[in-house]
mmCIF file of C-alpha atoms in Angstrom:
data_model
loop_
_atom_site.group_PDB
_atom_site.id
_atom_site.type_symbol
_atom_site.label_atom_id
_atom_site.label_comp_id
_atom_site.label_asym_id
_atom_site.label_seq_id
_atom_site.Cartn_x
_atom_site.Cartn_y
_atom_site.Cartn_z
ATOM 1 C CA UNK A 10 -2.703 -71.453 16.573
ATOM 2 C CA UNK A 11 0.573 -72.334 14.176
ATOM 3 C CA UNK A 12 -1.818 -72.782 11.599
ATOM 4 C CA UNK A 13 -3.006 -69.050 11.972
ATOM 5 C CA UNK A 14 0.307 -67.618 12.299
ATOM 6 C CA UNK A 15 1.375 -69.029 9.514
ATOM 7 C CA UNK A 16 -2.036 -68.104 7.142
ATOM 8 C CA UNK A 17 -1.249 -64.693 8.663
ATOM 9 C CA UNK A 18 2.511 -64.872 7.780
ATOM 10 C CA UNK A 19 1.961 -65.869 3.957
ATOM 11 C CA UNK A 20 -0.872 -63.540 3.516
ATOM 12 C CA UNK A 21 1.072 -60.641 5.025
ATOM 13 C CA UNK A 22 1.549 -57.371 2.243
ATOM 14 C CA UNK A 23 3.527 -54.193 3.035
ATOM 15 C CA UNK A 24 3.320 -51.097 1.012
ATOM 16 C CA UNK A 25 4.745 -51.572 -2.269
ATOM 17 C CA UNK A 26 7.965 -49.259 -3.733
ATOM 18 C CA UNK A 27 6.549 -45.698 -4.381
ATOM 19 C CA UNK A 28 9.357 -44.000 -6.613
ATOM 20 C CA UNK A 29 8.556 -40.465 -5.148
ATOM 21 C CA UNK A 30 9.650 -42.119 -1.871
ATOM 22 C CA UNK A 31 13.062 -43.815 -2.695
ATOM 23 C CA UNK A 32 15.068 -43.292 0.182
ATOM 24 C CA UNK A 33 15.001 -45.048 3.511
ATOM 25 C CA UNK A 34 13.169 -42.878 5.527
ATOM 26 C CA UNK A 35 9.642 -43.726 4.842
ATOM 27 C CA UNK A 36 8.359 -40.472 7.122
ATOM 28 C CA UNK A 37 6.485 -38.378 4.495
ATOM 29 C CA UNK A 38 5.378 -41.445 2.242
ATOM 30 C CA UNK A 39 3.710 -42.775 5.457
ATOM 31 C CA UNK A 40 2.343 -38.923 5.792
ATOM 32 C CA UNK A 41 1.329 -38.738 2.451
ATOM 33 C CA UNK A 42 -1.030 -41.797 2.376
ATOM 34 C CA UNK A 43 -2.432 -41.173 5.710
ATOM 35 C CA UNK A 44 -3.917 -37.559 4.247
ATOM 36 C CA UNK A 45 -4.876 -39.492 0.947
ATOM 37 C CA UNK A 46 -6.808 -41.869 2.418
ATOM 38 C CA UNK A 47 -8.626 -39.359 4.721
ATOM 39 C CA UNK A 48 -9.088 -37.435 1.429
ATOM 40 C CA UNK A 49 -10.363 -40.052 -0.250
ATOM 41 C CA UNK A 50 -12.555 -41.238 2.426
ATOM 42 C CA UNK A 51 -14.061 -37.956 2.256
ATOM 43 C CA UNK A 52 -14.462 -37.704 -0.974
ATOM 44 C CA UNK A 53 -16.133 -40.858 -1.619
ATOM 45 C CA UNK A 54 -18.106 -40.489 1.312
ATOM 46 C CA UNK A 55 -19.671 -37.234 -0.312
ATOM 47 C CA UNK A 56 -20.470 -39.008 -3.719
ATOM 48 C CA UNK A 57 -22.126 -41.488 -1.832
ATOM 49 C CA UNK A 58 -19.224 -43.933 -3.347
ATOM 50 C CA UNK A 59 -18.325 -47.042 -2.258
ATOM 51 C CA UNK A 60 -15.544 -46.163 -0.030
ATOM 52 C CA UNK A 61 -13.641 -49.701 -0.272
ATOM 53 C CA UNK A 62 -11.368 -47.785 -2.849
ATOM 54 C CA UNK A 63 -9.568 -46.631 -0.424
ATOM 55 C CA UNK A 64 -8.159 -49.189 0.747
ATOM 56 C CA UNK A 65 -4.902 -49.310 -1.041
ATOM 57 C CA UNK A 66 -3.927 -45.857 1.130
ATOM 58 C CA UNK A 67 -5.633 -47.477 3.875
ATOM 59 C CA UNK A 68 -3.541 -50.323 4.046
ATOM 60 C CA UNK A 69 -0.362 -48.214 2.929
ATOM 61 C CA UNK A 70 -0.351 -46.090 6.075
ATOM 62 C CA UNK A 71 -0.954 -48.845 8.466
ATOM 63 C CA UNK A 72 1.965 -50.671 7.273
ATOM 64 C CA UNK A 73 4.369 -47.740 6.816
ATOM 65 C CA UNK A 74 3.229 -45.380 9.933
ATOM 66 C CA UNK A 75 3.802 -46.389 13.925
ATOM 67 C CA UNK A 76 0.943 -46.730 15.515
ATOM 68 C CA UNK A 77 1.603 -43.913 17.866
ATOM 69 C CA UNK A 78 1.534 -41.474 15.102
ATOM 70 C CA UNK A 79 -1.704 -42.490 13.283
ATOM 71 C CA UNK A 80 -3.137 -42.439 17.145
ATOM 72 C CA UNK A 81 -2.012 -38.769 17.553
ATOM 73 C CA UNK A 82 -2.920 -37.952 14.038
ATOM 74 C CA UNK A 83 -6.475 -39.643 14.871
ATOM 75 C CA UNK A 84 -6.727 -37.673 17.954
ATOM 76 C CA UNK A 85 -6.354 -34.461 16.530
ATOM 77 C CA UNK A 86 -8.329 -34.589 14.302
ATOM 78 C CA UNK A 87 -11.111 -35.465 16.345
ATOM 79 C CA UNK A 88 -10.257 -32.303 18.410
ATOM 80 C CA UNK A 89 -11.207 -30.332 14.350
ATOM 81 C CA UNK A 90 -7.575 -29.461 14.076
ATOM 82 C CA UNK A 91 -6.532 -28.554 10.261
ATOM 83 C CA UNK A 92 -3.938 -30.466 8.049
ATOM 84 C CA UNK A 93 -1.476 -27.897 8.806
ATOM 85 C CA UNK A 94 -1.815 -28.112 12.816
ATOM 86 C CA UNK A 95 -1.600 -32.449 12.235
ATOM 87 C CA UNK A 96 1.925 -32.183 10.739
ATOM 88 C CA UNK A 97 3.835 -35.272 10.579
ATOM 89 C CA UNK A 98 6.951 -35.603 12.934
ATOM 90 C CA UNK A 99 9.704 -34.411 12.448
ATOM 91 C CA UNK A 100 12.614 -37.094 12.438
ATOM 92 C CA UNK A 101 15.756 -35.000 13.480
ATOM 93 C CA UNK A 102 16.699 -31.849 16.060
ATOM 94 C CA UNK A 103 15.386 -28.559 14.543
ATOM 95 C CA UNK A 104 18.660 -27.155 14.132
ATOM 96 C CA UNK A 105 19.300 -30.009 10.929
ATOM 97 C CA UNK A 106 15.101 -29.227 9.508
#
């Protein structure tokens, strides 16, 4: 069990620095690859590509995002809702947007 923790531990990548995305607040760089890796999916998916090259975005989002927002994100999009209707959360009271 130590031994797996510790494979998982060293083997363990976050998203690397995107310059667009300097600050702290990682909100709309978790956003951002979450729609490019749909996109991509997509896109691939239609050229009868091999989708693994999306896996960078993949693997961005699920490191930057909280699980309850890919979830809700998931969910409506199930439901057919557009990018526009999915829009990522807002992080402060509307009266600072």
């Amino acid at each position: 069990m130590a031994e797996d923790l510790k494979t998982k531990i060293k083997n363990y990548q976050t998203s690397p620095f995107d310059s667009p995305f300097r600050n702290q607040n990682q909100t709309r760089n978790c956003w951002q690859n979450y729609l490019d890796f749909h996109h991509c999916e997509k896109a691939m998916t239609a050229k009868r590509g091999n989708v693994s090259v999306c896996e960078w975005y993949w693997c961005a989002y699920k490191s930057l995002c909280p699980i309850s927002w890919v979830s809700a994100w998931d969910d409506r999009q199930a439901e057919g809702l557009g990018r526009s209707e999915m829009a990522p959360p807002t992080l402060c009271p509307p009266s600072f947007s």
